Amino acid sequence: MDHIKQIEAFVNAATRGSLSAAAQLEGITPAVIGRRLDALEARLGVKLLLRTTRKLSLTFEGQAFLEDCQRILNDLANAEAAVSLGGIRASGHLKVSAPAGFGRRHVAPQVAVFMQANPQVSVRLDLTDRIVDLLNEGVDCAVRIGEMADSSLASSKLGEMRRVVVASPAYLAEHGAPRTPAELTAHNCLSLGQQRGWVLRQNVEGEVANHKVSGTFECNDGAVLHAWALAGKGLAWRSMWEVGDDLQSGRLVSLLDEHAAPSVGIYAVFPQRRHLPLRVRLFIDQLKTTFGDPQYWGLGH
């Protein structure tokens, strides 16, 4: 509480230009304002205000600190007002980025749910498979799948996702099913390209290897490979988020499950800020609740 009083004294004195004006606003004496300012500067170890008998002026550090303090006090006032009105209300604009296929199927529906629950928030959803620059592009939150490499960003794990080898019952009836990764060479494998293999466990010890596969069809669009697998054209290595419905319905069958590679994480990535806006925190919490539930991926999603 003393820290808040010190900050309020600093903001009021800096914005009104004198200790007496700040004291009058708070209904206390100028001496009390002065003691609070002294305590604040002593605690921070930096001079914030230059005080003379005639006026107050901000130091360079004081000017930067003033902007942060004004925002903090404003956020605090808004939070108290929201609670007093019967619950916290998020507001403002939220910009979200997600991979195109995953975002279309799984993030877009979550945005719709979020906006229904938070009608004062507007949202822009950008679906792209490139790695966006959050800071330069003004993105509040990006959903990414796989290991996080950018240490300048903060991240929160939302859930896990694994990839499986799949084929249609029609393909398996005609060509049989591979029993080991080595037997993939005898099958028509639908791939993204010759240089991109399928990551599978080699053995029960869990050693993982990249298996080069080949076939009569390649495409740089995973949705097309998915469609061709459904059509019985060959085997495909796809993420559970894409083929979960098909496995549930029997349109596709998962193969080599005992050789499946370890799951990878689904993350929310955001700029490193001490205080995330409420709308961003609430959206990330919603994604975590949904994507962190294993049943979400096994019940027709």
Short mmCIF file of C-alpha atoms in Angstrom, two decimals:
data_model
loop_
_atom_site.label_atom_id
_atom_site.label_comp_id
_atom_site.label_asym_id
_atom_site.label_seq_id
_atom_site.Cartn_x
_atom_site.Cartn_y
_atom_site.Cartn_z
CA MET A 1 0.00 0.00 0.00
CA ASP A 2 2.89 2.40 0.80
CA HIS A 3 4.30 1.80 -2.67
CA ILE A 4 1.02 2.79 -4.31
CA LYS A 5 0.80 5.93 -2.16
CA GLN A 6 4.35 6.86 -3.14
CA ILE A 7 3.57 6.39 -6.83
CA GLU A 8 0.35 8.42 -6.53
CA ALA A 9 2.29 11.22 -4.80
CA PHE A 10 4.89 11.19 -7.58
CA VAL A 11 2.33 11.24 -10.39
CA ASN A 12 0.25 13.99 -8.79
CA ALA A 13 3.28 16.17 -8.01
CA ALA A 14 4.77 15.68 -11.48
CA THR A 15 1.54 16.37 -13.36
CA ARG A 16 0.45 19.32 -11.22
CA GLY A 17 3.84 20.93 -10.85
CA SER A 18 4.07 21.38 -7.08
CA LEU A 19 3.90 19.55 -3.78
CA SER A 20 1.15 21.83 -2.53
CA ALA A 21 -1.08 21.09 -5.55
CA ALA A 22 -0.53 17.36 -5.13
CA ALA A 23 -1.23 17.66 -1.39
CA GLN A 24 -4.44 19.57 -2.00
CA LEU A 25 -5.62 16.89 -4.44
CA GLU A 26 -5.02 14.12 -1.90
CA GLY A 27 -6.21 16.08 1.12
CA ILE A 28 -2.91 15.87 3.00
CA THR A 29 -0.03 18.25 3.77
CA PRO A 30 2.82 19.06 1.37
CA ALA A 31 5.22 17.61 3.94
CA VAL A 32 3.60 14.20 3.63
CA ILE A 33 3.89 14.36 -0.16
CA GLY A 34 7.55 15.28 0.21
CA ARG A 35 8.24 12.35 2.54
CA ARG A 36 6.56 9.93 0.13
CA LEU A 37 8.66 11.24 -2.75
CA ASP A 38 11.84 10.93 -0.68
CA ALA A 39 10.95 7.36 0.24
CA LEU A 40 10.21 6.48 -3.40
CA GLU A 41 13.51 7.91 -4.67
CA ALA A 42 15.43 6.21 -1.85
CA ARG A 43 13.79 2.85 -2.63
CA LEU A 44 14.53 3.14 -6.35
CA GLY A 45 17.98 4.65 -5.89
CA VAL A 46 17.37 7.30 -8.53
CA LYS A 47 16.37 10.95 -8.63
CA LEU A 48 12.95 11.44 -10.19
CA LEU A 49 12.17 15.10 -9.50
CA LEU A 50 14.32 18.19 -9.23
CA ARG A 51 12.71 20.35 -6.55
CA THR A 52 13.27 24.06 -6.02
CA THR A 53 11.27 26.59 -4.04
CA ARG A 54 9.53 27.68 -7.23
CA LYS A 55 8.90 24.58 -9.30
CA LEU A 56 9.30 20.88 -9.88
CA SER A 57 10.94 19.40 -12.96
CA LEU A 58 11.32 15.80 -14.02
CA THR A 59 14.66 14.14 -14.55
CA PHE A 60 15.15 11.93 -17.59
CA GLU A 61 14.50 8.86 -15.43
CA GLY A 62 11.52 10.57 -13.86
CA GLN A 63 9.91 11.23 -17.23
CA ALA A 64 10.20 7.58 -18.27
CA PHE A 65 8.95 6.40 -14.89
CA LEU A 66 6.01 8.81 -14.99
CA GLU A 67 4.62 7.26 -18.17
CA ASP A 68 4.76 3.75 -16.66
CA CYS A 69 3.21 4.95 -13.39
CA GLN A 70 0.34 6.71 -15.14
CA ARG A 71 -0.43 3.55 -17.10
CA ILE A 72 -0.29 1.39 -13.96
CA LEU A 73 -2.60 3.68 -12.01
CA ASN A 74 -4.98 3.85 -14.96
CA ASP A 75 -5.01 0.05 -15.28
CA LEU A 76 -5.65 -0.25 -11.55
CA ALA A 77 -8.54 2.21 -11.71
CA ASN A 78 -10.03 0.37 -14.70
CA ALA A 79 -9.69 -2.97 -12.93
CA GLU A 80 -11.43 -1.67 -9.82
CA ALA A 81 -14.18 -0.09 -11.90
CA ALA A 82 -14.71 -3.28 -13.87
CA VAL A 83 -14.98 -5.41 -10.76
CA SER A 84 -17.34 -2.97 -9.10
CA LEU A 85 -19.59 -3.19 -12.16
CA GLY A 86 -19.99 -6.93 -11.70
CA GLY A 87 -16.98 -8.60 -13.26
CA ILE A 88 -13.80 -7.94 -15.19
CA ARG A 89 -14.37 -6.76 -18.75
CA ALA A 90 -11.70 -6.96 -21.41
CA SER A 91 -11.69 -4.31 -24.12
CA GLY A 92 -9.58 -3.01 -26.98
CA HIS A 93 -8.12 -4.64 -30.10
CA LEU A 94 -6.44 -8.05 -30.20
CA LYS A 95 -4.22 -9.13 -33.10
CA VAL A 96 -3.57 -12.87 -33.33
CA SER A 97 -1.41 -14.87 -35.74
CA ALA A 98 -1.57 -18.62 -36.35
CA PRO A 99 -0.44 -21.21 -38.94
CA ALA A 100 -2.92 -21.27 -41.81
CA GLY A 101 -4.31 -24.80 -41.61
CA PHE A 102 -4.24 -25.13 -37.83
CA GLY A 103 -5.56 -21.61 -37.40
CA ARG A 104 -8.44 -22.15 -39.80
CA ARG A 105 -9.58 -25.32 -38.07
CA HIS A 106 -8.76 -24.68 -34.41
CA VAL A 107 -7.90 -21.04 -33.67
CA ALA A 108 -10.68 -19.34 -35.63
CA PRO A 109 -13.43 -21.16 -33.67
CA GLN A 110 -11.71 -20.14 -30.43
CA VAL A 111 -11.67 -16.51 -31.58
CA ALA A 112 -15.43 -16.72 -32.17
CA VAL A 113 -15.99 -18.10 -28.66
CA PHE A 114 -13.72 -15.44 -27.17
CA MET A 115 -15.51 -12.58 -28.92
CA GLN A 116 -18.86 -13.93 -27.78
CA ALA A 117 -17.65 -13.83 -24.18
CA ASN A 118 -15.83 -10.49 -24.58
CA PRO A 119 -18.00 -8.28 -26.79
CA GLN A 120 -15.90 -5.17 -26.13
CA VAL A 121 -12.84 -6.74 -27.80
CA SER A 122 -12.27 -6.57 -31.56
CA VAL A 123 -9.97 -9.18 -33.12
CA ARG A 124 -7.85 -9.45 -36.23
CA LEU A 125 -6.78 -13.03 -37.03
CA ASP A 126 -3.91 -13.41 -39.48
CA LEU A 127 -3.40 -16.93 -40.84
CA THR A 128 0.04 -17.49 -42.34
CA ASP A 129 2.69 -20.20 -42.35
CA ARG A 130 5.57 -17.74 -42.16
CA ILE A 131 7.11 -16.76 -38.82
CA VAL A 132 5.72 -13.31 -38.09
CA ASP A 133 7.70 -10.55 -36.37
CA LEU A 134 5.43 -9.85 -33.42
CA LEU A 135 6.93 -6.52 -32.40
CA ASN A 136 7.25 -4.95 -35.85
CA GLU A 137 3.87 -6.26 -37.03
CA GLY A 138 1.97 -5.34 -33.87
CA VAL A 139 0.91 -8.92 -33.10
CA ASP A 140 -0.29 -9.46 -29.53
CA CYS A 141 -0.21 -13.26 -29.59
CA ALA A 142 0.96 -15.89 -32.08
CA VAL A 143 0.14 -19.59 -31.94
CA ARG A 144 3.08 -21.78 -32.93
CA ILE A 145 3.69 -25.53 -33.05
CA GLY A 146 7.14 -26.92 -32.31
CA GLU A 147 10.18 -25.83 -30.35
CA MET A 148 10.51 -22.17 -29.42
CA ALA A 149 13.73 -20.64 -30.74
CA ASP A 150 13.27 -16.86 -30.28
CA SER A 151 14.45 -16.03 -26.76
CA SER A 152 13.29 -12.41 -27.13
CA LEU A 153 9.69 -13.61 -26.88
CA ALA A 154 7.73 -15.01 -23.97
CA SER A 155 5.73 -18.19 -24.45
CA SER A 156 3.08 -20.24 -22.70
CA LYS A 157 2.53 -23.90 -23.52
CA LEU A 158 -1.06 -24.55 -24.60
CA GLY A 159 -0.94 -28.29 -25.21
CA GLU A 160 0.80 -31.03 -27.17
CA MET A 161 0.42 -32.43 -30.66
CA ARG A 162 1.75 -35.56 -32.35
CA ARG A 163 2.02 -36.75 -35.93
CA VAL A 164 0.87 -40.11 -37.22
CA VAL A 165 1.24 -42.13 -40.39
CA VAL A 166 -2.20 -42.66 -41.91
CA ALA A 167 -3.84 -44.40 -44.84
CA SER A 168 -7.36 -45.13 -46.00
CA PRO A 169 -8.91 -48.58 -45.53
CA ALA A 170 -9.11 -48.89 -49.32
CA TYR A 171 -5.36 -48.34 -49.73
CA LEU A 172 -4.56 -50.83 -46.95
CA ALA A 173 -6.88 -53.45 -48.45
CA GLU A 174 -4.98 -53.26 -51.72
CA HIS A 175 -1.40 -52.73 -50.52
CA GLY A 176 -1.26 -53.94 -46.92
CA ALA A 177 0.11 -52.05 -43.93
CA PRO A 178 3.77 -51.38 -43.09
CA ARG A 179 4.85 -53.01 -39.83
CA THR A 180 8.15 -51.13 -39.42
CA PRO A 181 9.48 -47.77 -40.68
CA ALA A 182 11.81 -49.67 -43.00
CA GLU A 183 8.79 -51.06 -44.86
CA LEU A 184 7.72 -47.57 -45.91
CA THR A 185 9.99 -47.94 -48.94
CA ALA A 186 7.52 -50.46 -50.34
CA HIS A 187 4.63 -48.00 -50.20
CA ASN A 188 3.49 -44.92 -52.08
CA CYS A 189 4.21 -42.12 -49.58
CA LEU A 190 2.56 -38.75 -50.10
CA SER A 191 5.13 -36.18 -49.02
CA LEU A 192 5.86 -32.49 -48.89
CA GLY A 193 9.11 -33.07 -50.80
CA GLN A 194 12.04 -35.44 -51.25
CA GLN A 195 14.16 -33.53 -48.75
CA ARG A 196 11.60 -33.71 -45.95
CA GLY A 197 11.44 -37.10 -44.31
CA TRP A 198 9.07 -38.52 -41.73
CA VAL A 199 10.31 -38.46 -38.14
CA LEU A 200 9.70 -41.82 -36.42
CA ARG A 201 11.10 -43.82 -33.52
CA GLN A 202 13.57 -46.45 -34.62
CA ASN A 203 13.03 -48.82 -31.69
CA VAL A 204 11.47 -49.30 -28.28
CA GLU A 205 14.35 -47.34 -26.69
CA GLY A 206 12.92 -44.28 -28.36
CA GLU A 207 15.71 -43.37 -30.77
CA VAL A 208 14.25 -41.02 -33.37
CA ALA A 209 15.30 -40.92 -37.02
CA ASN A 210 14.29 -39.02 -40.12
CA HIS A 211 13.06 -41.51 -42.70
CA LYS A 212 13.32 -40.45 -46.32
CA VAL A 213 10.20 -41.52 -48.17
CA SER A 214 9.22 -41.55 -51.83
CA GLY A 215 6.14 -41.85 -53.93
CA THR A 216 4.42 -40.74 -57.09
CA PHE A 217 3.01 -37.51 -55.66
CA GLU A 218 4.47 -34.53 -53.78
CA CYS A 219 2.78 -31.31 -52.78
CA ASN A 220 3.84 -28.37 -50.62
CA ASP A 221 0.29 -28.09 -49.24
CA GLY A 222 -0.51 -30.49 -46.41
CA ALA A 223 -4.28 -30.19 -47.01
CA VAL A 224 -3.81 -31.69 -50.46
CA LEU A 225 -1.80 -34.60 -49.05
CA HIS A 226 -4.57 -35.15 -46.52
CA ALA A 227 -7.18 -35.23 -49.29
CA TRP A 228 -5.12 -37.69 -51.35
CA ALA A 229 -4.72 -39.98 -48.35
CA LEU A 230 -8.51 -39.97 -47.91
CA ALA A 231 -8.83 -40.83 -51.59
CA GLY A 232 -6.67 -43.93 -51.11
CA LYS A 233 -3.69 -42.67 -53.11
CA GLY A 234 -1.05 -43.56 -50.50
CA LEU A 235 0.30 -43.09 -46.98
CA ALA A 236 0.60 -39.66 -45.39
CA TRP A 237 2.31 -38.34 -42.25
CA ARG A 238 -0.10 -35.81 -40.77
CA SER A 239 -0.76 -34.04 -37.47
CA MET A 240 -3.53 -35.23 -35.18
CA TRP A 241 -5.18 -31.81 -35.37
CA GLU A 242 -5.77 -32.47 -39.05
CA VAL A 243 -6.72 -36.16 -39.14
CA GLY A 244 -8.34 -36.68 -35.72
CA ASP A 245 -11.86 -36.60 -37.16
CA ASP A 246 -10.91 -39.09 -39.86
CA LEU A 247 -9.41 -41.53 -37.37
CA GLN A 248 -12.53 -41.30 -35.21
CA SER A 249 -14.82 -41.99 -38.17
CA GLY A 250 -12.67 -44.69 -39.73
CA ARG A 251 -12.02 -42.76 -42.93
CA LEU A 252 -8.32 -43.11 -42.11
CA VAL A 253 -6.33 -45.64 -40.07
CA SER A 254 -3.22 -44.77 -38.07
CA LEU A 255 -0.14 -46.93 -38.71
CA LEU A 256 3.19 -47.53 -36.93
CA ASP A 257 1.78 -46.02 -33.72
CA GLU A 258 4.48 -47.68 -31.63
CA HIS A 259 7.04 -45.80 -33.74
CA ALA A 260 5.37 -42.39 -33.46
CA ALA A 261 7.79 -39.59 -32.57
CA PRO A 262 7.37 -37.71 -29.27
CA SER A 263 4.70 -35.03 -29.23
CA VAL A 264 5.62 -31.41 -29.89
CA GLY A 265 4.27 -28.44 -28.01
CA ILE A 266 1.61 -25.97 -29.06
CA TYR A 267 2.55 -22.53 -27.74
CA ALA A 268 1.19 -19.05 -27.41
CA VAL A 269 4.02 -16.61 -28.09
CA PHE A 270 3.89 -12.95 -27.13
CA PRO A 271 6.25 -9.99 -26.56
CA GLN A 272 7.96 -9.99 -23.18
CA ARG A 273 5.94 -7.52 -21.18
CA ARG A 274 5.65 -7.25 -17.45
CA HIS A 275 1.92 -6.62 -17.69
CA LEU A 276 0.03 -8.29 -20.52
CA PRO A 277 -3.25 -6.58 -21.43
CA LEU A 278 -6.25 -8.35 -19.96
CA ARG A 279 -7.63 -9.26 -23.39
CA VAL A 280 -4.37 -11.09 -24.27
CA ARG A 281 -4.23 -12.96 -20.95
CA LEU A 282 -7.86 -14.05 -21.21
CA PHE A 283 -7.41 -15.27 -24.80
CA ILE A 284 -4.28 -17.27 -23.90
CA ASP A 285 -6.07 -18.77 -20.89
CA GLN A 286 -8.95 -19.84 -23.12
CA LEU A 287 -6.60 -21.51 -25.62
CA LYS A 288 -4.76 -23.27 -22.79
CA THR A 289 -8.00 -24.60 -21.31
CA THR A 290 -9.12 -25.91 -24.71
CA PHE A 291 -5.89 -27.18 -26.29
CA GLY A 292 -4.54 -28.51 -22.98
CA ASP A 293 -7.45 -30.93 -22.64
CA PRO A 294 -6.48 -34.27 -24.27
CA GLN A 295 -10.16 -35.00 -24.86
CA TYR A 296 -10.39 -31.99 -27.16
CA TRP A 297 -8.18 -33.81 -29.67
CA GLY A 298 -9.96 -37.14 -29.25
CA LEU A 299 -13.62 -36.19 -29.45
CA GLY A 300 -14.19 -35.28 -33.07
CA HIS A 301 -11.81 -32.33 -33.27
#
